[in-house]
Coordinates of C-alpha atoms (C1' of nucleotides) in Angstrom, one line a residue:
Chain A
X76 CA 18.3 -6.6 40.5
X77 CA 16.5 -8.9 37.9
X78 CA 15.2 -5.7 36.2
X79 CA 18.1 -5.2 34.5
X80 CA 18.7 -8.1 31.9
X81 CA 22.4 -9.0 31.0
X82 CA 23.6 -7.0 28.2
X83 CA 24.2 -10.2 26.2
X84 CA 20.8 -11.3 26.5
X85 CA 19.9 -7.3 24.9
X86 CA 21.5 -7.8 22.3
X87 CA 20.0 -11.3 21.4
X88 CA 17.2 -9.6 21.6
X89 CA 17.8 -6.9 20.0
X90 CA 19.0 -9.1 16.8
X91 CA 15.4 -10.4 16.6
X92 CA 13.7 -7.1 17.0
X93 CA 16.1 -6.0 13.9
X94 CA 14.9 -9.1 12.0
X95 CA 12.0 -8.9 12.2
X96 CA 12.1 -5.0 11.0
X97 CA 14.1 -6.1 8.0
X98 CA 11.8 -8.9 7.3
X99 CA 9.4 -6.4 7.0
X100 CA 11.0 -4.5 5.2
X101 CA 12.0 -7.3 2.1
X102 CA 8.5 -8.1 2.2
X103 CA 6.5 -4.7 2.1
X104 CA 9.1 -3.7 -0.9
X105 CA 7.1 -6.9 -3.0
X106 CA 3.3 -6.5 -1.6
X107 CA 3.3 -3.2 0.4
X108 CA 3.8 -2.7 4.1
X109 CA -0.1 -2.7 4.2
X110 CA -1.0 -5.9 3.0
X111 CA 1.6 -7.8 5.1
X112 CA 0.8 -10.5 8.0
X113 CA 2.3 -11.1 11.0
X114 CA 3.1 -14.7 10.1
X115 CA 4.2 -13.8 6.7
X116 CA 6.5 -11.2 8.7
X117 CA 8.0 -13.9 11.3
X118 CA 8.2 -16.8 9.0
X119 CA 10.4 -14.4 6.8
X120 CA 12.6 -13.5 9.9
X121 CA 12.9 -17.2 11.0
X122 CA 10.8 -17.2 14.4
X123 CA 7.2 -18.6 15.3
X124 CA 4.3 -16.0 14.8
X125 CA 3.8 -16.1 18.6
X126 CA 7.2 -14.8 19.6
X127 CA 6.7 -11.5 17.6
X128 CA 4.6 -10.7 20.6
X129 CA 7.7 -10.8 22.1
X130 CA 8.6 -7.7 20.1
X131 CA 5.7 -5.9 19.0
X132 CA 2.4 -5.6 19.9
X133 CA 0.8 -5.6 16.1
X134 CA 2.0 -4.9 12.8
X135 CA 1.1 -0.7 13.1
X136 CA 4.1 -1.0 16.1
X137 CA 6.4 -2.4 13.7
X138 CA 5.6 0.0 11.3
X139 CA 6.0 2.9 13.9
X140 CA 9.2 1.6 14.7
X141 CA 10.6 1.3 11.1
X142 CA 9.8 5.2 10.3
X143 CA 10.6 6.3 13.4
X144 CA 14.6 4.2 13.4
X145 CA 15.5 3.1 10.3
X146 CA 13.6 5.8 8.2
X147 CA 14.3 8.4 10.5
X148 CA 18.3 7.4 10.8
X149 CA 18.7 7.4 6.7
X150 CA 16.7 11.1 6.2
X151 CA 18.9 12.5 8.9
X152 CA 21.8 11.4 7.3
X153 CA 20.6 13.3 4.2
X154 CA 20.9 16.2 6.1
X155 CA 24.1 15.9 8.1
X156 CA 25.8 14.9 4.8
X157 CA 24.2 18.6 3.6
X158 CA 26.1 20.2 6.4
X159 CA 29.2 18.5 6.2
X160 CA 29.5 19.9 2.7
X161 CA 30.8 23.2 1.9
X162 CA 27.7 25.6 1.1
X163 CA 28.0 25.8 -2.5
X164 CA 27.6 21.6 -3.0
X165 CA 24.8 20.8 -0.3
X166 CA 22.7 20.0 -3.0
X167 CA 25.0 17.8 -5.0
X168 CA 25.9 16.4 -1.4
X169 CA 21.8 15.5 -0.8
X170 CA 21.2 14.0 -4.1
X171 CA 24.3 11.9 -4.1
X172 CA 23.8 10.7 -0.5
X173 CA 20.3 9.9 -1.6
X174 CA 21.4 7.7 -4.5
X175 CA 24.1 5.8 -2.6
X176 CA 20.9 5.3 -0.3
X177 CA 19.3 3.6 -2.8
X178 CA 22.0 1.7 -4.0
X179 CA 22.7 0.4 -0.4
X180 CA 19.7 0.1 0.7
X181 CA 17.0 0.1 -1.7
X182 CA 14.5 -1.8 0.7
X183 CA 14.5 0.9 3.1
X184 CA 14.2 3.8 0.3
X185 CA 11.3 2.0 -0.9
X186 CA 9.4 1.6 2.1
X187 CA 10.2 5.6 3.0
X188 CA 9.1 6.6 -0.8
X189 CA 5.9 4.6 -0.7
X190 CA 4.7 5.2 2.8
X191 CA 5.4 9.1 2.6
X192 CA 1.6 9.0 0.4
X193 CA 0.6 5.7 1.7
X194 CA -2.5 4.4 3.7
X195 CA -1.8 4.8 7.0
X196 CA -2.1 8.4 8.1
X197 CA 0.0 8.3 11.0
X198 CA 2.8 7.1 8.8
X199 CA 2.4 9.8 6.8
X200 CA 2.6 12.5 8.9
X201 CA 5.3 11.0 10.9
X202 CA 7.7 10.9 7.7
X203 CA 6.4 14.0 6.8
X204 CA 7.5 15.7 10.2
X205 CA 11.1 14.1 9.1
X206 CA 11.0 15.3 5.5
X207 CA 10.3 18.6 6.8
X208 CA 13.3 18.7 9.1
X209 CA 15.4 17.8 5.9
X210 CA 14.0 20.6 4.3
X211 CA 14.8 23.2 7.0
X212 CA 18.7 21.1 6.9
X213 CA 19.2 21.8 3.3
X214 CA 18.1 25.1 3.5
X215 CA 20.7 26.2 6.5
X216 CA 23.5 23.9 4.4
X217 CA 22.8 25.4 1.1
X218 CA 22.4 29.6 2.5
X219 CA 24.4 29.4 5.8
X220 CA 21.3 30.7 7.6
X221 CA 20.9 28.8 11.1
X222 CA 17.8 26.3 10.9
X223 CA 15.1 27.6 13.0
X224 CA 12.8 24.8 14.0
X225 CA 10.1 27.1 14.8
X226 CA 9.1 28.7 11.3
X227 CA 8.5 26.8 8.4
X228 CA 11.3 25.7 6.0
X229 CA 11.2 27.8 2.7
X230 CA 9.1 26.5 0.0
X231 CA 11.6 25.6 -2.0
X232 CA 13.7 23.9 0.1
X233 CA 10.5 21.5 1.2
X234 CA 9.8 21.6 -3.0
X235 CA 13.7 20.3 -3.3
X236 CA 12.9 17.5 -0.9
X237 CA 9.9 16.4 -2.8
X238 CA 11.8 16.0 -6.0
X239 CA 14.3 14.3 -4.2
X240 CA 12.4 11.7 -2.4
X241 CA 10.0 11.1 -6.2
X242 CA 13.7 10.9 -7.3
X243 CA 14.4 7.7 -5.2
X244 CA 11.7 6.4 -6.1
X245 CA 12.1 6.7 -9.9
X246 CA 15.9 5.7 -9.6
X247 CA 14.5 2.2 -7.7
X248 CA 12.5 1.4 -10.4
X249 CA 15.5 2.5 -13.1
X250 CA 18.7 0.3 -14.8
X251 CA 21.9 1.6 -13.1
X252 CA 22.6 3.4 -16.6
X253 CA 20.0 5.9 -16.1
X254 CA 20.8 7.4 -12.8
X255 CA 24.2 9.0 -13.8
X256 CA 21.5 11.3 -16.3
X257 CA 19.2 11.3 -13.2
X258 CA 21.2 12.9 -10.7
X259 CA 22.0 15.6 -13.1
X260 CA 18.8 16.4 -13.8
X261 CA 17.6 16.3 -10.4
X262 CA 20.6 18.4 -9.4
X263 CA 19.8 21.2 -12.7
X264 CA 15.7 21.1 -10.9
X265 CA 17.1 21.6 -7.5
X266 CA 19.3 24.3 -8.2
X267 CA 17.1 26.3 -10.2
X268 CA 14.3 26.5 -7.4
X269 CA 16.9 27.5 -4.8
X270 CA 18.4 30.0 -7.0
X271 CA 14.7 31.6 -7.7
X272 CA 13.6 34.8 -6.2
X273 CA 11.5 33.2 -2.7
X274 CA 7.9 34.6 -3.7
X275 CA 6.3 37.9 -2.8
X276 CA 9.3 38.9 -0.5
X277 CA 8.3 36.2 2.2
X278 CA 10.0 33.1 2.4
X279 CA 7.4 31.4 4.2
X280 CA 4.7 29.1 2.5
Chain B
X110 CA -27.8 -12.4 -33.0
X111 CA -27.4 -13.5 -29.6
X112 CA -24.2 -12.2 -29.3
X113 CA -24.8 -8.3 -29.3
X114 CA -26.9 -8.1 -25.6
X115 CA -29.2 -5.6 -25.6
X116 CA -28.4 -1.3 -24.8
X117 CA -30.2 -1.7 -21.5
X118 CA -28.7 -5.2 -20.7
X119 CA -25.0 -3.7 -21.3
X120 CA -25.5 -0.5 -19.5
X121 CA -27.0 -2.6 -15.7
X122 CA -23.8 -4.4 -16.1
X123 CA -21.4 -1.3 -16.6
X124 CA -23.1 0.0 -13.5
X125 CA -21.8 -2.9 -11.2
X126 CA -18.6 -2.4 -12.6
X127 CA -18.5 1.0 -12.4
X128 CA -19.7 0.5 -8.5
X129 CA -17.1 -2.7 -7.8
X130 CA -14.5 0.2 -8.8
X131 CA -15.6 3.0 -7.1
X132 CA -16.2 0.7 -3.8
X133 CA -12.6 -0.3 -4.6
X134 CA -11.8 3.6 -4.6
X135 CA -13.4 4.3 -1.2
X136 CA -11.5 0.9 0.6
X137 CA -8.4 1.7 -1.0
X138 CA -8.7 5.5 0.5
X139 CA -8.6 3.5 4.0
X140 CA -6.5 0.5 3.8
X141 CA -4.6 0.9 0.4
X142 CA -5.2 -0.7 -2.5
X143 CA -2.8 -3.7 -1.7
X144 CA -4.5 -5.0 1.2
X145 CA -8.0 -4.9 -0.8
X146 CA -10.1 -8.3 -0.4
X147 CA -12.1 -9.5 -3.3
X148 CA -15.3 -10.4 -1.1
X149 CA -14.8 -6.9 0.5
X150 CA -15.0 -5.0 -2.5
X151 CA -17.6 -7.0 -3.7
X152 CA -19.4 -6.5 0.1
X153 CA -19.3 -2.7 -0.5
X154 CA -20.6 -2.8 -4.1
X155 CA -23.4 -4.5 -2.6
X156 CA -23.1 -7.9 -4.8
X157 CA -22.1 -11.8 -3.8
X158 CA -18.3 -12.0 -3.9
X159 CA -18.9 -14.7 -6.7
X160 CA -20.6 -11.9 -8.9
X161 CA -17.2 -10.4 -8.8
X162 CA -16.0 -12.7 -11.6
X163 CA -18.5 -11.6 -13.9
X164 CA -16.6 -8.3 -14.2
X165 CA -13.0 -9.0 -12.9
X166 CA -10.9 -11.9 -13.3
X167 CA -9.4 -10.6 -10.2
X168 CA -7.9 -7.5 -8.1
X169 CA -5.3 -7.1 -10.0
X170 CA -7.2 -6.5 -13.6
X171 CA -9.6 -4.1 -11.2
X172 CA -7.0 -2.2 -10.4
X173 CA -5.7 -2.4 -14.2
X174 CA -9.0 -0.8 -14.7
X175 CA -8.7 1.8 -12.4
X176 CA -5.3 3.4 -13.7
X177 CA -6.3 2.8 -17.4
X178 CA -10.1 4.3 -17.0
X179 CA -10.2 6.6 -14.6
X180 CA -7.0 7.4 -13.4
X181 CA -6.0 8.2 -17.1
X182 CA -9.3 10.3 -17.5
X183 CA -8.6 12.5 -14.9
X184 CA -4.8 12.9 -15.7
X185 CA -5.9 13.4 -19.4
X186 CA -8.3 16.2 -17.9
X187 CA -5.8 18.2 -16.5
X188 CA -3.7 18.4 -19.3
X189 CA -6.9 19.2 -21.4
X190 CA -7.4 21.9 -19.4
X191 CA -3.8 23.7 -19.9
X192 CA -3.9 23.2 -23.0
X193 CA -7.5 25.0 -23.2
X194 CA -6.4 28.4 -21.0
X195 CA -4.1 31.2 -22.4
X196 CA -0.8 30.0 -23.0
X197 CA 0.6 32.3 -19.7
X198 CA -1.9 31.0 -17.4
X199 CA -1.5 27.3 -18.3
X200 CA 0.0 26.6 -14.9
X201 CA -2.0 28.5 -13.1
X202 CA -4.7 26.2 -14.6
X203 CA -3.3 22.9 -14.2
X204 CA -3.1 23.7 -10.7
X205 CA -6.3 24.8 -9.8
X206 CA -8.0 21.7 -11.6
X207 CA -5.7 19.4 -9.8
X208 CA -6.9 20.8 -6.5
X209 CA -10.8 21.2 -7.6
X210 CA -10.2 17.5 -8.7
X211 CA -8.8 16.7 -4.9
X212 CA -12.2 18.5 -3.7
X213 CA -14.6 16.8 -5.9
X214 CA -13.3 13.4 -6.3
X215 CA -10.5 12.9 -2.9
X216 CA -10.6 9.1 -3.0
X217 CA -9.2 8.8 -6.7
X218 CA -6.6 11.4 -5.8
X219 CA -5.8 9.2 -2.9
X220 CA -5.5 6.3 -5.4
X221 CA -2.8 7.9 -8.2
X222 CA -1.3 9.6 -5.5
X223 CA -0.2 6.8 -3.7
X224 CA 0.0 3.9 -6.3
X225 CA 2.1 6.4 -8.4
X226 CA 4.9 5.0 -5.5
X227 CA 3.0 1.9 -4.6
X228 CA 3.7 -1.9 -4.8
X229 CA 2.6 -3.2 -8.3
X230 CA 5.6 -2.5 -10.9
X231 CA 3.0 -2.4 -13.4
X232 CA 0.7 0.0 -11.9
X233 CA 3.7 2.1 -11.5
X234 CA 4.6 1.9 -15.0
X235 CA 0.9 2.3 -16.4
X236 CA 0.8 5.6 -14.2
X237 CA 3.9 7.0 -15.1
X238 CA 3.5 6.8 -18.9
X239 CA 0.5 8.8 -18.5
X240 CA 2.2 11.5 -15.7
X241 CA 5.0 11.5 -18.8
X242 CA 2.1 12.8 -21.5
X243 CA 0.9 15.6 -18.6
X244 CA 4.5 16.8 -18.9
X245 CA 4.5 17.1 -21.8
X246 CA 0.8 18.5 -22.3
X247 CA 2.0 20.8 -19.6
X248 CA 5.3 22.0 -21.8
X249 CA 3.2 22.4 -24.6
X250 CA 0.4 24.5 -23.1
X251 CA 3.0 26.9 -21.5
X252 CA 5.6 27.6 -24.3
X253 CA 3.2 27.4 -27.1
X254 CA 5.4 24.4 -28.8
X255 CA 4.1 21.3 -30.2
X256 CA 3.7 18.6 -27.9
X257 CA 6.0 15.4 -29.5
X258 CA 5.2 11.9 -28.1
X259 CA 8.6 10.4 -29.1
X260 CA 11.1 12.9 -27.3
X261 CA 11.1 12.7 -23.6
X262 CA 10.0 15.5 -21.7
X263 CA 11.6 18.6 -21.0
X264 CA 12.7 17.8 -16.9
X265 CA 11.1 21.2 -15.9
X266 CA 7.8 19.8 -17.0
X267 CA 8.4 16.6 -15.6
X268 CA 9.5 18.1 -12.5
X269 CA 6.0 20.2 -12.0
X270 CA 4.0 17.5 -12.5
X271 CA 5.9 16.0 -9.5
X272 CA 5.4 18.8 -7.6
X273 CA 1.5 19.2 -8.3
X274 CA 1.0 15.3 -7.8
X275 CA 2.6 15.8 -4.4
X276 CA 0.7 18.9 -3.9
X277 CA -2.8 17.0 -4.3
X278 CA -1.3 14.0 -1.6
X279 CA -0.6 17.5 0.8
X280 CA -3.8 18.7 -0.4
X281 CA -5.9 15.6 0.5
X282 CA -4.6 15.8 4.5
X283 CA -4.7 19.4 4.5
X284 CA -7.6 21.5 6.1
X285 CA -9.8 23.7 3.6
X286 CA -7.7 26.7 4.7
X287 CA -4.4 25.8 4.0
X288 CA -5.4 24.9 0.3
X289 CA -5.1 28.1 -1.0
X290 CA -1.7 28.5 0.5
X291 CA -0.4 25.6 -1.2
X292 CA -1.9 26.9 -4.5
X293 CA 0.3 29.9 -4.1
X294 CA 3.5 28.1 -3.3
X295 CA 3.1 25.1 -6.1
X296 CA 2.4 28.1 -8.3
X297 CA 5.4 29.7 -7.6
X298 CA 7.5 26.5 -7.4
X299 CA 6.5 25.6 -10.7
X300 CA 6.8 28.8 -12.1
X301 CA 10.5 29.1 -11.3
X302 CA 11.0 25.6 -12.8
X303 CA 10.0 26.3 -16.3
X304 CA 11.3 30.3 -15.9
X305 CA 14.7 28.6 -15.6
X306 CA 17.5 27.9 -18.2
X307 CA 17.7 24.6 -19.3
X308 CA 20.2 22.5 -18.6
X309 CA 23.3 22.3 -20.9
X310 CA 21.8 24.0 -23.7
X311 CA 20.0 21.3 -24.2
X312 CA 16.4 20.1 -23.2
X313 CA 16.8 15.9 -22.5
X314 CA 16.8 14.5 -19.3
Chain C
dT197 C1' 29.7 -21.7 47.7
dG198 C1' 25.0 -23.9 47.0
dT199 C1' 20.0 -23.5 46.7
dA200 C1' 15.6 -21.6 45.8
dC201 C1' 13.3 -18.4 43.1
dA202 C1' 12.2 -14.8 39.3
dT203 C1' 12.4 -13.3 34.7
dC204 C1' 11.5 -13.6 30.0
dA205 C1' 12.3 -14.9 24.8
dG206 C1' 10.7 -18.5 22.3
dT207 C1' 7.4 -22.2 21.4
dG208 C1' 3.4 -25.6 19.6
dA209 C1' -1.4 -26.6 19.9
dA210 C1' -5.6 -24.8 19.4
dC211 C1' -9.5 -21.5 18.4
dG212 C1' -12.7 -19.2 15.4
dC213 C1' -12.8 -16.4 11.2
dG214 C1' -12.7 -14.4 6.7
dC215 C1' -10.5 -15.3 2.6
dG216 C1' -10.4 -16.8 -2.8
dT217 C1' -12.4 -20.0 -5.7
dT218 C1' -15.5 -23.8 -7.7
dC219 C1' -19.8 -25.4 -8.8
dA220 C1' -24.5 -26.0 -10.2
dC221 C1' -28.4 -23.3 -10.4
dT222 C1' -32.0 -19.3 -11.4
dG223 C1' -34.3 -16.2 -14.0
dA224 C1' -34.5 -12.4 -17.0
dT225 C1' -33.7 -11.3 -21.7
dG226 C1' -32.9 -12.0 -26.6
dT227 C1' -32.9 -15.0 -30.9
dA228 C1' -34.6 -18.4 -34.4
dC229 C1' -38.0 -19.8 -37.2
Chain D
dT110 C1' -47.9 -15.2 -33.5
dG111 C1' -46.0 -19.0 -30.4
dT112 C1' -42.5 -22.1 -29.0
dA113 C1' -38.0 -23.9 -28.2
dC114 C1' -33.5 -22.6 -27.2
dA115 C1' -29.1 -19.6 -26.0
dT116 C1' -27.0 -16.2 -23.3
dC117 C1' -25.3 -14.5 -19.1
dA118 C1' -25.3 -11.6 -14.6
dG119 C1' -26.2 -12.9 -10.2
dT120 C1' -26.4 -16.3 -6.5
dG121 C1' -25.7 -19.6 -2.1
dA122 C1' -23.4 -23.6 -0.5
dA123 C1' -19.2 -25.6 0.1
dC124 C1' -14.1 -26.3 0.0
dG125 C1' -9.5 -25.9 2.0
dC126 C1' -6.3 -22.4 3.8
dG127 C1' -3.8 -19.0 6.2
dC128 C1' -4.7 -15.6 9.4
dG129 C1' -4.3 -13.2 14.3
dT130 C1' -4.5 -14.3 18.9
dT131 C1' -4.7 -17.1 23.5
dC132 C1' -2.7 -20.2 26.4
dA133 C1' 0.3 -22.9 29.2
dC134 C1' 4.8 -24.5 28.9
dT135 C1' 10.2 -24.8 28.4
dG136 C1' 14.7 -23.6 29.4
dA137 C1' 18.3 -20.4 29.8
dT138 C1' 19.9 -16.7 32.6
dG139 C1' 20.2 -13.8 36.6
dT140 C1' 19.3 -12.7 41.6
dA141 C1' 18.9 -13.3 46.7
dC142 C1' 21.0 -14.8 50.6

DNA sequence: TGTACATCAGTGAACGCGCGTTCACTGATGTAC
DNA sequence: TGTACATCAGTGAACGCGCGTTCACTGATGTAC
């Protein structure tokens, strides 16, 4: 069959693709994800403008493809690291995961921290579905409940995730000094909204 | 003197500004500030993009305007209006002017909402500084306390105002109805943030 | 095995377009005396 | 009062440039038989 491409030619192509993504990625982190061109974007990743065709249809694609792979890979690590933890240190577990995150990849955290209240509205509710899931994880890790995927998360686990993503983002702009105090800090807010009475004997929002 | 233009002169030319930054308020709603063109803004404020200069050396020193003038007006406002209620309703209070605010002005919410996290370092920084006095308007208005520029924050405060500037970006994609809800839960969130004990006897982040 | 054909990532030339910026000018208003 | 001059917001023409997109082509690889 000619339908099926050699799997050495995939992954070729595959190693564009992923360029082209990280390209993006450098780039948006100094002007925004909104303001970039195309041929800024495959200049960057070291191809002519026309082969990104080859990849993408438009820049929106690209930026579907970023949240929905590279974003949505790094927040569901979050979570597993959560559940890997023993219950009492899913929290400590989330906030460290999230600063090593930012430490390794600060591109990426960027891009997730900005785009999360950016322009494009399908961005946003696409990483929002994600930071939502996170919530419902930390929530099972931290109680032992099972996630249900059918109610909302509590309000304070999705609160948790909100201070941890504004968290990234103040820790990206930050010396390395200042995280150590940081992470305590973010841990301290954290705790005490977990540890808080849910309000008027509901849990959901 | 020629150099003191007349009351009515000084007041047509502070209406194109004000109308270059408000078109620049509506665009950015759309496209995000970043991507803004100087002939577009200029297009939607209904003057010749070379009439732009006579107000702004360029987008950057519009958007410079934006945080300083009426970001910061609107930021001071809320703080203005805990700081004006009964010292156990303060919260209560910021809230509800942050999401009256959302309803009455949803494009400038947009705006500090998203450059809060957005590409320019320095519009980051200008924001911040003045989400840093809300905290600590906030923590003044609810414990009674004097407000002290040169300490930082307690974190509780800082946390809330995290929470209610992530509320408003919730707040400008939800419908009417679900506003109320997320009064209630930011409300609660907040509450159990500054009910806690702080951290390590002590009140530094 | 050899030969003819299909697939497809990457390419360079070319297009029309909107961009930011400069320039010299207009015309309304205010000032000097 | 009249007259000459200064200021300055707004303008249209023009510039060179980078953009997104189309097109036909190349050349490597795989398939059919």
């Amino acid at each position: 069959m000619v339908l099926r491409a050699s799997l050495e030619k995939k992954e070729e192509k595959e190693k564009v693709r992923a360029a082209l993504m990280r390209a993006a990625l450098h780039l948006a982190a100094a002007h925004g994800f909104a303001s970039l061109g195309l041929r800024e974007v495959a200049r960057e990743a070291g191809i002519a403008p026309t082969s990104f065709y080859r990849h993408f249809a438009d820049m929106e694609e690209l930026g579907a493809a970023l949240v929905r792979e590279l974003a949505g890979r790094i927040l569901r690590d979050f979570g597993d690291r959560a559940l890997a933890a023993p219950k009492g240190s899913a929290v400590v577990h989330v906030v460290q995961s999230m600063l090593s995150a930012v430490a390794r990849d600060p591109e990426l955290l960027h891009f997730v921290v900005a785009e999360r209240v950016g322009a494009s509205a399908s961005m946003r509710a696409l990483l929002r579905e994600k930071l939502v899931g996170l919530a419902r994880t930390l929530h099972a890790a931290a109680t032992g409940e099972a996630a249900s995927a059918s109610s909302p998360p509590p309000i304070a686990a999705e609160a948790a995730v909100v201070l941890v993503m504004d968290a990234a983002g103040v820790a990206l702009d930050a010396p390395e000094a200042r995280r150590a105090q940081l992470q305590e800090s973010l841990t301290w807010a954290i705790g005490a909204l977990l540890a808080a009475p849910a309000p008027e004997g509901k849990e959901t929002p």
